[in-house]
Amino acid sequence: MSETKKKFDLKLLGRVVALATPHKALFIKCVILAIILAPVSTIAPKIVQVIVDDYMIDKDMTGLIKMTGVFFAAVLLNVILRYFFTYSISDLGQNVVKDLRTQIFGQITSLKSRYFDKTPIGSSTTRTINDIEAINEVFTQGVITIIADLLAVFTVIGIMFYTSWRLTLICLLTLPLLMIATYIFKEKVRNSYQRVRNQLSTMNSFLQERITGMRVVQIFNAEKQELEKFKKINRDYTQANLDSVFYYAIFFPVVELISAISLALMVWLGTKSYLQDEVSFGALVAFPMYLDLMFRPIRMAADKFNTLQMGLVAAERVFKIKDSDEKISNNGHTVVEKLKGKIVFEDVSFSYDDENYVLHDISFGLEPNDTLAIVGSTGSGKSTIINIMNRFYDTQKGNILLDDIPLKKYDLKELRKHIAIVLQDVFLFEGTILDNIRLMDESITEEEIIQASIDIGAHEFIVDLPDGYNFKITERGNNLSVGQRQLISFVRALVSNPDILILDEATSSIDTGTEMIIQNAIEKLITKRTSIVIAHRLQTIRNADKIMVLDQGRIVEFGDHDELIQLKEGRYKDLYEMQFMDSV
């Protein structure tokens, strides 16, 4: 059953309301104001009736002036209470949204890499921003305001019956028509709202992906094709919004018509009752005001109920993220000051989807301060070994030991604190170079960053930038060259002085001149710690202690450079000869 067809979920509503628990005092304040507003909002018509019956007809000017003052005081009190009510429920909603956004972002940062592999970035953005904002409307336009409106309606009907049961019954003759129109409108708008939400998520995902990959779009002259795709998505989104506007355009005039019919019946039959002395003239004057107070919340009830329903649909999607168990389990408690760096893989097999294995029975060992170079064709499993070493994914079979302790027994945060990775695809955030290097870790001093930059060879280009280390980097580091971004990533990895260093084709995007700058630094730094190097340029790994050659997720060769180059028809030998024989 689709989301649009689900019945109203009271359990889900209860869970959404429970989000206000940390703000219990504010929630109670809103409920009390809603209860007080119900009778206060109906005082004005009653005062008008008293003015007409007891003072106007008797031409009591003193009493008339006094009651007019009472009338304005009642209106002012209603305005003041409504202001505090509106502000309080908005305050409550914004506080709930603030807390929930923080919780959801915290949850997203702890999810498995597999979640991001299968979930478009735009969808997560929609959940974190648009859907959570819809939950805000559950408070500002939903449950509490609906309760306030219902209390006001029942209060108005009660006073109407007390004032004149005849006029009240006349006014209620059209109520069944209003209820039918409201129900039809509610169902139609609910479906259109759901389409709006779905189309918005689709649009966000499309824009996020295309803007991020705009360079590829332009390189392949695909602007026209992508524009046509966007036009269709935009057209569908616009149509979904127009459908909801269409139903509003029909519903509100229909409600006005029903309200006018009710007023006409009241005037016609009420005048007859007045002439027969069955109702007072004051009641006849006050009842149009009562009618407005009764029909106004009923007219808005369908819209508010749909807002509530869509807020619950959005809440369900948000709670799916909040309740997701797609997290790397962190049941380990081992915390060490420093790792020796001994790494052992024992018959490790891994699959990203639990079916198609990309690693098969991988077994090897590294002693502390060893350097392992991994070589293989694209898709052979090189980067996968890095991913499971850092527990971005958990293996299905086998064991990984770090200093003779199973990887899962380490506290996850502590484990990653001892491992630094330099990736081929460098991601830099908006902010200064200093911020990007220390990543908000204030324990890393500027002096340490400068020293690491000097060791890597990045200091010279950084100080030549405007503001030096305080140079502002734009989104994804687009105002720096590829080589500059890569050098910053080296500094970022090494400034924490990791016990295990991983270079995942980290020099593949660097020109030959820049590579020469950092090559000596890399060779010097990897001798101080256990290192794993993935590289397609064999010159960067020929001095490694061990070289592993992968093919289709299996180790086909393992040894040092001299051992592997001696193998007849060996994979490593073939790769080496292809890269270097022409230059001999």
XYZ file of C-alpha atoms in Angstrom:
584
model
C 0.000 0.000 0.000
C 1.425 3.386 -0.968
C 2.088 6.168 1.466
C -0.786 8.208 0.121
C -3.271 5.469 0.962
C -2.133 4.788 4.485
C -4.614 5.483 7.229
C -3.928 8.174 9.748
C -1.231 6.749 12.006
C -1.865 7.715 15.629
C 1.238 5.854 16.782
C 3.387 7.858 14.379
C 1.663 11.061 15.511
C 2.457 10.166 19.108
C 6.095 9.697 18.205
C 6.233 13.076 16.457
C 4.594 14.803 19.438
C 7.098 13.032 21.711
C 9.862 14.970 19.928
C 8.665 17.949 21.995
C 9.523 16.161 25.270
C 12.744 18.168 25.817
C 10.563 21.291 25.531
C 7.758 20.091 27.774
C 7.150 23.478 29.449
C 6.743 25.189 26.069
C 4.420 22.438 24.843
C 2.218 22.761 27.943
C 2.165 26.545 27.480
C 0.866 26.079 23.908
C -1.878 23.686 25.035
C -2.995 26.032 27.846
C -3.138 28.975 25.427
C -5.191 26.852 22.998
C -7.685 26.039 25.773
C -7.939 29.676 26.898
C -8.381 30.956 23.342
C -11.492 28.793 22.764
C -13.826 30.803 25.045
C -11.985 34.127 24.631
C -12.437 34.071 20.833
C -16.218 33.718 21.241
C -16.698 36.552 23.733
C -17.048 39.333 21.134
C -20.320 38.115 19.526
C -21.847 37.584 22.962
C -20.915 41.129 23.981
C -22.483 42.451 20.741
C -25.706 40.597 21.586
C -25.758 42.124 25.095
C -25.058 45.605 23.690
C -27.966 45.348 21.240
C -30.514 43.733 23.575
C -29.735 45.497 26.838
C -28.355 48.905 25.870
C -28.951 49.850 22.232
C -32.654 49.096 22.174
C -33.115 50.840 25.528
C -30.931 53.768 24.328
C -28.704 53.480 27.405
C -25.722 55.554 26.239
C -23.769 55.195 29.468
C -24.066 51.432 29.430
C -23.431 51.406 25.659
C -20.122 53.279 26.059
C -19.128 50.964 28.916
C -19.919 47.788 26.952
C -18.156 49.156 23.871
C -15.030 49.455 26.024
C -15.549 45.889 27.205
C -15.899 44.790 23.562
C -12.593 46.401 22.538
C -10.896 44.958 25.637
C -12.125 41.471 24.679
C -10.886 41.912 21.094
C -7.506 43.161 22.369
C -7.212 40.219 24.786
C -7.972 37.814 21.924
C -5.300 39.465 19.734
C -2.680 39.324 22.494
C -3.417 35.684 23.354
C -3.370 34.709 19.680
C -0.014 36.414 19.237
C 1.497 34.498 22.155
C -0.118 31.267 20.901
C 1.192 31.684 17.348
C 4.672 32.656 18.512
C 4.820 29.841 21.083
C 3.874 27.060 18.661
C 6.387 28.440 16.125
C 9.018 28.524 18.860
C 8.159 24.942 19.786
C 8.277 23.765 16.170
C 11.628 25.425 15.468
C 13.194 23.963 18.616
C 11.964 20.474 17.700
C 13.303 20.896 14.160
C 16.666 22.135 15.465
C 17.058 19.089 17.706
C 15.858 16.671 15.037
C 18.183 18.038 12.343
C 21.125 17.592 14.692
C 20.041 14.018 15.472
C 19.549 13.132 11.800
C 22.876 14.619 10.736
C 24.580 12.748 13.554
C 22.856 9.564 12.401
C 23.878 10.131 8.769
C 27.532 10.597 9.748
C 27.466 7.194 11.472
C 25.843 5.222 8.644
C 27.661 2.602 6.620
C 29.240 3.550 3.331
C 26.749 1.131 1.770
C 23.919 3.557 2.626
C 25.605 6.310 0.603
C 26.345 3.887 -2.220
C 22.626 3.306 -2.808
C 21.039 6.581 -1.610
C 21.205 9.706 -3.804
C 22.666 12.733 -2.016
C 19.611 14.776 -2.994
C 17.321 12.339 -1.188
C 19.292 12.656 2.045
C 19.281 16.441 1.633
C 15.490 16.418 1.185
C 15.044 14.282 4.290
C 17.300 16.519 6.384
C 15.859 19.854 5.228
C 12.467 19.701 3.504
C 10.978 16.713 5.320
C 12.083 17.945 8.727
C 10.590 21.354 7.906
C 7.315 19.537 7.193
C 7.530 18.071 10.714
C 7.780 21.647 11.983
C 4.374 22.267 10.394
C 2.918 19.381 12.416
C 3.322 21.703 15.393
C 2.741 25.128 13.819
C -0.168 24.186 11.526
C -1.070 20.726 12.719
C -1.935 18.987 15.923
C -2.044 21.890 18.424
C -3.797 24.340 16.083
C -6.325 21.642 15.107
C -7.032 21.061 18.799
C -7.418 24.826 19.298
C -9.794 25.066 16.324
C -11.888 22.116 17.501
C -12.196 23.619 20.972
C -13.236 26.931 19.412
C -15.866 25.252 17.189
C -17.401 23.285 20.066
C -17.379 26.411 22.245
C -19.080 28.475 19.524
C -21.745 25.811 18.911
C -22.377 25.534 22.662
C -22.863 29.302 23.023
C -25.025 29.354 19.902
C -27.312 26.691 21.372
C -27.417 28.578 24.664
C -28.278 31.824 22.836
C -30.883 30.354 20.470
C -31.303 26.703 19.669
C -33.611 27.568 16.759
C -31.048 29.768 15.004
C -28.339 27.224 15.751
C -30.258 24.379 14.096
C -30.910 26.619 11.088
C -27.195 27.405 10.800
C -26.258 23.736 11.084
C -28.505 22.654 8.196
C -25.646 23.144 5.717
C -23.037 21.475 7.919
C -23.333 18.033 6.201
C -22.586 19.688 2.833
C -19.527 21.343 4.328
C -18.289 18.071 5.812
C -18.653 16.264 2.477
C -16.816 19.036 0.598
C -14.085 19.058 3.228
C -13.586 15.293 3.025
C -13.336 15.297 -0.781
C -10.898 18.220 -0.685
C -8.779 16.523 1.988
C -8.385 13.348 -0.064
C -7.557 15.154 -3.300
C -5.050 17.538 -1.750
C -3.370 14.769 0.239
C -2.606 12.879 -2.969
C -1.367 16.010 -4.731
C 0.822 16.957 -1.743
C 2.414 13.525 -1.824
C 3.228 13.964 -5.506
C 4.734 17.369 -4.702
C 6.998 15.801 -2.046
C 8.086 12.983 -4.361
C 8.774 15.347 -7.255
C 10.731 17.669 -4.959
C 12.952 14.787 -3.852
C 13.499 13.807 -7.494
C 14.401 17.384 -8.417
C 16.826 17.751 -5.516
C 18.572 14.504 -6.447
C 18.806 15.516 -10.114
C 20.180 18.986 -9.353
C 22.686 17.716 -6.771
C 24.096 15.157 -9.197
C 24.161 17.386 -12.276
C 25.643 20.431 -10.538
C 28.337 18.265 -8.949
C 29.110 16.706 -12.334
C 28.651 19.869 -14.407
C 32.169 19.651 -15.820
C 31.381 16.241 -17.323
C 28.103 17.582 -18.745
C 29.970 20.423 -20.442
C 32.880 18.278 -21.636
C 30.516 15.952 -23.505
C 28.218 18.759 -24.740
C 25.309 17.189 -22.884
C 23.778 20.496 -21.766
C 20.791 20.194 -24.096
C 19.981 16.618 -23.109
C 20.272 17.399 -19.395
C 18.147 20.529 -19.837
C 15.413 18.431 -21.454
C 15.516 15.994 -18.538
C 15.277 18.878 -16.080
C 12.392 20.431 -18.023
C 10.425 17.204 -17.626
C 11.169 16.942 -13.894
C 10.364 20.623 -13.438
C 7.138 20.244 -15.444
C 6.036 17.288 -13.301
C 6.841 19.218 -10.111
C 4.960 22.284 -11.363
C 1.946 20.180 -12.352
C 1.830 18.556 -8.922
C 1.751 22.023 -7.343
C -0.889 23.231 -9.817
C -3.074 20.231 -8.987
C -3.088 21.203 -5.325
C -3.811 24.833 -6.264
C -6.710 23.632 -8.449
C -8.340 21.846 -5.520
C -7.917 24.916 -3.314
C -9.421 27.091 -6.066
C -12.520 24.888 -6.045
C -12.800 24.193 -2.323
C -12.713 27.715 -0.902
C -15.424 29.150 -3.201
C -17.576 26.090 -2.413
C -17.121 26.724 1.313
C -17.995 30.391 0.819
C -21.121 29.346 -1.052
C -22.176 26.947 1.706
C -21.460 29.628 4.295
C -23.544 32.146 2.335
C -26.421 29.657 2.096
C -26.254 29.105 5.841
C -26.267 32.864 6.446
C -29.206 33.354 4.078
C -31.212 30.633 5.833
C -30.398 32.158 9.189
C -31.494 35.638 8.086
C -34.664 34.351 6.420
C -35.832 31.977 9.132
C -34.252 34.017 11.942
C -36.163 37.146 10.932
C -39.372 35.144 11.031
C -38.486 33.861 14.516
C -37.666 37.436 15.646
C -41.010 38.711 14.414
C -42.666 35.931 16.394
C -40.604 36.933 19.492
C -38.825 33.562 19.509
C -35.329 35.109 19.302
C -33.954 38.499 20.320
C -32.724 41.121 17.902
C -29.307 40.964 19.559
C -29.091 37.247 18.843
C -29.985 37.904 15.206
C -27.142 40.446 14.991
C -24.620 38.226 16.791
C -25.290 35.012 14.844
C -23.502 36.075 11.622
C -20.422 36.596 13.809
C -20.918 33.162 15.355
C -21.262 31.696 11.870
C -17.921 33.206 10.825
C -16.255 31.844 13.970
C -17.713 28.389 13.291
C -17.051 28.164 9.535
C -13.560 29.678 9.571
C -11.833 26.809 11.456
C -13.930 24.209 9.639
C -12.897 25.774 6.343
C -9.230 25.541 7.341
C -9.533 22.140 9.016
C -9.038 20.173 5.785
C -5.932 22.147 4.897
C -4.501 21.756 8.397
C -5.307 18.052 8.457
C -3.489 17.611 5.146
C -0.553 19.568 6.546
C -0.591 17.215 9.521
C -0.863 14.154 7.271
C 1.983 15.281 5.017
C 4.036 16.086 8.094
C 3.512 12.518 9.264
C 4.478 11.144 5.847
C 7.644 13.247 6.007
C 8.217 12.129 9.611
C 7.997 8.497 8.556
C 10.757 9.049 5.999
C 12.896 10.922 8.534
C 12.364 8.221 11.152
C 13.533 5.611 8.639
C 16.911 7.319 8.690
C 16.767 7.864 12.452
C 15.929 4.192 13.070
C 18.286 2.826 10.446
C 20.541 0.049 11.687
C 22.804 0.468 8.646
C 25.609 1.482 10.934
C 29.000 -0.057 11.434
C 28.695 -1.831 14.759
C 30.952 -0.279 17.356
C 31.047 -2.875 20.102
C 34.807 -2.781 20.529
C 36.391 -1.321 23.631
C 40.096 -1.653 22.863
C 41.846 1.702 23.082
C 45.615 2.020 22.652
C 47.961 4.980 22.895
C 49.895 3.836 19.849
C 49.665 1.000 17.342
C 52.730 -1.021 16.452
C 51.256 -1.504 12.990
C 51.260 -5.281 12.582
C 48.537 -6.242 10.091
C 47.304 -9.767 9.337
C 44.528 -10.801 6.914
C 43.271 -14.370 7.460
C 41.163 -15.840 4.620
C 39.204 -12.609 4.185
C 36.324 -12.580 1.704
C 34.069 -9.584 1.096
C 31.008 -8.607 -0.923
C 29.363 -5.174 -1.146
C 25.914 -6.721 -1.649
C 26.374 -9.960 0.370
C 26.170 -11.956 -2.860
C 28.823 -11.026 -5.413
C 32.207 -11.329 -3.727
C 34.951 -8.936 -4.807
C 37.598 -10.362 -2.469
C 38.264 -14.095 -2.183
C 40.279 -15.709 0.629
C 42.776 -12.864 1.004
C 45.621 -13.798 3.375
C 48.817 -11.838 4.030
C 50.790 -10.321 6.882
C 52.734 -7.137 7.522
C 55.205 -6.485 10.300
C 55.400 -3.075 12.006
C 56.863 -0.383 9.719
C 56.522 -2.578 6.632
C 55.365 -1.017 3.403
C 52.923 -3.016 1.281
C 52.300 -2.004 -2.314
C 49.125 -3.292 -3.987
C 49.037 -3.627 -7.758
C 46.240 -4.773 -10.016
C 43.887 -3.838 -12.797
C 40.773 -1.731 -12.236
C 38.176 -3.694 -10.262
C 40.708 -6.176 -8.868
C 39.880 -5.207 -5.260
C 42.707 -2.818 -4.349
C 40.562 -0.050 -2.849
C 38.239 -2.607 -1.241
C 41.109 -3.775 0.973
C 41.500 -0.162 2.127
C 37.775 0.142 2.809
C 37.619 -2.908 5.052
C 40.856 -1.977 6.807
C 39.142 1.196 8.045
C 35.855 -0.636 8.678
C 33.896 1.438 6.192
C 32.493 -2.005 5.441
C 32.593 -5.207 7.494
C 33.802 -8.463 5.983
C 31.563 -11.503 5.603
C 34.306 -14.109 6.078
C 37.733 -14.299 7.664
C 39.531 -12.139 10.199
C 41.625 -8.994 10.138
C 44.081 -8.629 13.017
C 45.777 -5.409 14.028
C 48.618 -5.940 16.499
C 47.193 -9.475 16.954
C 43.797 -8.062 18.049
C 40.698 -8.557 15.829
C 39.771 -5.315 14.104
C 36.200 -5.348 15.481
C 37.485 -5.312 19.066
C 38.893 -1.812 18.605
C 36.737 1.188 19.387
C 35.832 2.467 15.914
C 36.746 6.100 16.546
C 40.039 5.134 18.153
C 40.843 2.753 15.295
C 40.395 5.434 12.643
C 42.361 7.930 14.724
C 45.469 5.791 14.208
C 44.979 5.372 10.440
C 45.406 8.148 7.850
C 44.329 7.842 4.221
C 45.205 9.912 1.173
C 42.711 9.272 -1.614
C 42.966 9.896 -5.322
C 39.768 11.980 -5.309
C 40.495 14.745 -2.790
C 37.533 16.407 -1.093
C 38.067 19.829 0.434
C 35.424 21.809 2.313
C 34.656 25.495 2.165
C 36.913 27.270 4.653
C 40.568 28.063 5.162
C 43.482 25.778 4.383
C 44.085 25.481 8.137
C 40.487 24.348 8.715
C 40.740 21.752 5.955
C 43.972 20.340 7.326
C 42.949 20.090 10.974
C 39.248 19.357 10.246
C 38.135 21.146 13.438
C 40.626 19.228 15.594
C 41.853 22.142 17.672
C 44.531 19.953 19.283
C 46.493 20.221 16.040
C 48.523 23.438 16.249
C 49.371 25.770 13.400
C 53.070 25.081 14.004
C 52.494 21.331 13.488
C 50.577 22.040 10.276
C 53.364 24.261 8.932
C 56.013 21.644 9.777
C 54.015 18.896 8.054
C 53.568 21.169 5.026
C 57.321 21.740 4.871
C 57.977 17.982 5.103
C 55.552 17.287 2.252
C 56.649 20.221 0.113
C 53.323 22.096 0.265
C 54.514 25.050 2.363
C 55.964 27.002 -0.549
C 52.784 27.091 -2.632
C 50.587 27.757 0.426
C 52.514 30.838 1.591
C 52.386 32.186 -1.976
C 48.544 32.190 -1.829
C 46.677 35.314 -0.649
C 46.458 35.063 3.180
C 48.661 31.932 3.137
C 47.262 29.261 5.460
C 44.134 31.388 5.926
C 43.407 31.320 2.194
C 39.691 30.687 1.662
C 38.983 27.474 -0.247
C 35.759 27.402 -2.265
C 33.413 24.421 -2.488
C 35.305 21.169 -3.195
C 38.541 23.194 -3.540
C 37.716 24.402 -7.034
C 39.968 27.464 -6.693
C 43.033 25.208 -6.310
C 44.713 22.977 -8.860
C 44.443 19.196 -8.638
C 48.057 18.956 -7.524
C 47.570 21.609 -4.825
C 44.512 19.824 -3.462
C 46.460 16.572 -3.381
C 49.346 18.161 -1.491
C 46.910 19.546 1.109
C 45.441 16.062 1.507
C 48.950 14.725 2.236
C 49.431 17.339 4.925
C 45.965 16.579 6.343
C 46.783 12.870 6.568
C 50.261 13.237 8.019
C 49.760 16.054 10.516
C 47.993 13.633 12.862
C 51.144 11.461 12.888
C 49.261 8.210 12.096
C 50.576 4.781 13.000
C 49.299 3.364 9.693
C 49.462 5.361 6.462
C 47.420 4.469 3.391
C 47.957 5.995 -0.044
C 45.195 5.055 -2.456
C 46.601 6.062 -5.855
C 47.370 9.350 -4.120
C 49.870 10.530 -6.729
C 47.900 9.571 -9.841
C 46.432 13.070 -10.263
C 49.726 14.873 -9.733
C 51.935 16.026 -12.556
C 55.457 14.662 -12.821
C 57.035 17.808 -11.398
C 54.785 17.830 -8.327
C 55.274 14.091 -7.868
C 59.007 14.607 -7.691
C 58.455 17.144 -4.894
C 56.567 14.721 -2.683
C 58.233 11.454 -3.673
C 61.161 11.903 -1.275
C 58.781 12.987 1.484
C 56.636 9.888 0.960
C 59.632 7.559 1.045
C 60.899 9.221 4.217
C 57.528 9.124 5.969
C 56.538 5.551 5.178
C 59.708 4.239 6.790
C 58.415 5.421 10.171
C 55.113 3.579 10.077
C 53.267 0.673 8.515
C 52.128 1.808 5.096
C 49.885 0.472 2.362
C 50.361 2.019 -1.063
C 48.115 1.577 -4.073
C 49.642 3.067 -7.209
C 49.520 2.649 -10.944
C 52.967 4.232 -11.296
C 55.256 1.395 -10.282
C 58.152 3.783 -9.684
C 56.431 4.850 -6.456
C 56.257 1.299 -5.074
C 59.331 -0.572 -6.341
C 61.096 -0.050 -2.994
C 58.185 -1.423 -0.963
C 58.934 -4.282 1.457
C 56.107 -6.356 -0.033
C 54.193 -6.120 -3.274
C 50.782 -7.756 -3.674
C 49.358 -8.350 -7.141
C 45.563 -8.743 -7.240
C 43.435 -10.145 -10.027
C 39.637 -10.418 -9.738
C 39.799 -10.251 -5.949
C 42.510 -12.901 -5.501
C 46.186 -12.637 -4.651
C 48.104 -13.952 -7.647
C 51.589 -12.763 -6.660
C 53.182 -11.668 -3.382
C 56.784 -10.710 -2.665
C 59.292 -7.877 -3.021
C 60.246 -6.206 -6.300
C 63.294 -8.389 -6.946
C 61.359 -11.597 -6.293
C 58.437 -10.672 -8.535
C 60.581 -9.393 -11.388
C 62.265 -12.823 -11.527
C 58.979 -14.644 -12.152
C 58.540 -15.843 -15.690
C 55.353 -14.498 -17.263
C 54.474 -12.822 -13.973
C 51.790 -10.131 -13.841
C 54.021 -7.671 -12.002
C 56.881 -8.278 -14.412
C 54.561 -7.568 -17.385
C 53.346 -4.316 -15.818
C 56.868 -3.240 -14.970
C 58.194 -3.925 -18.438
C 55.286 -2.075 -20.082
C 56.051 1.058 -18.038
C 59.855 1.090 -18.071
C 61.389 -0.966 -20.875
C 60.825 1.794 -23.427
C 62.814 4.231 -21.333
C 65.823 1.917 -20.825
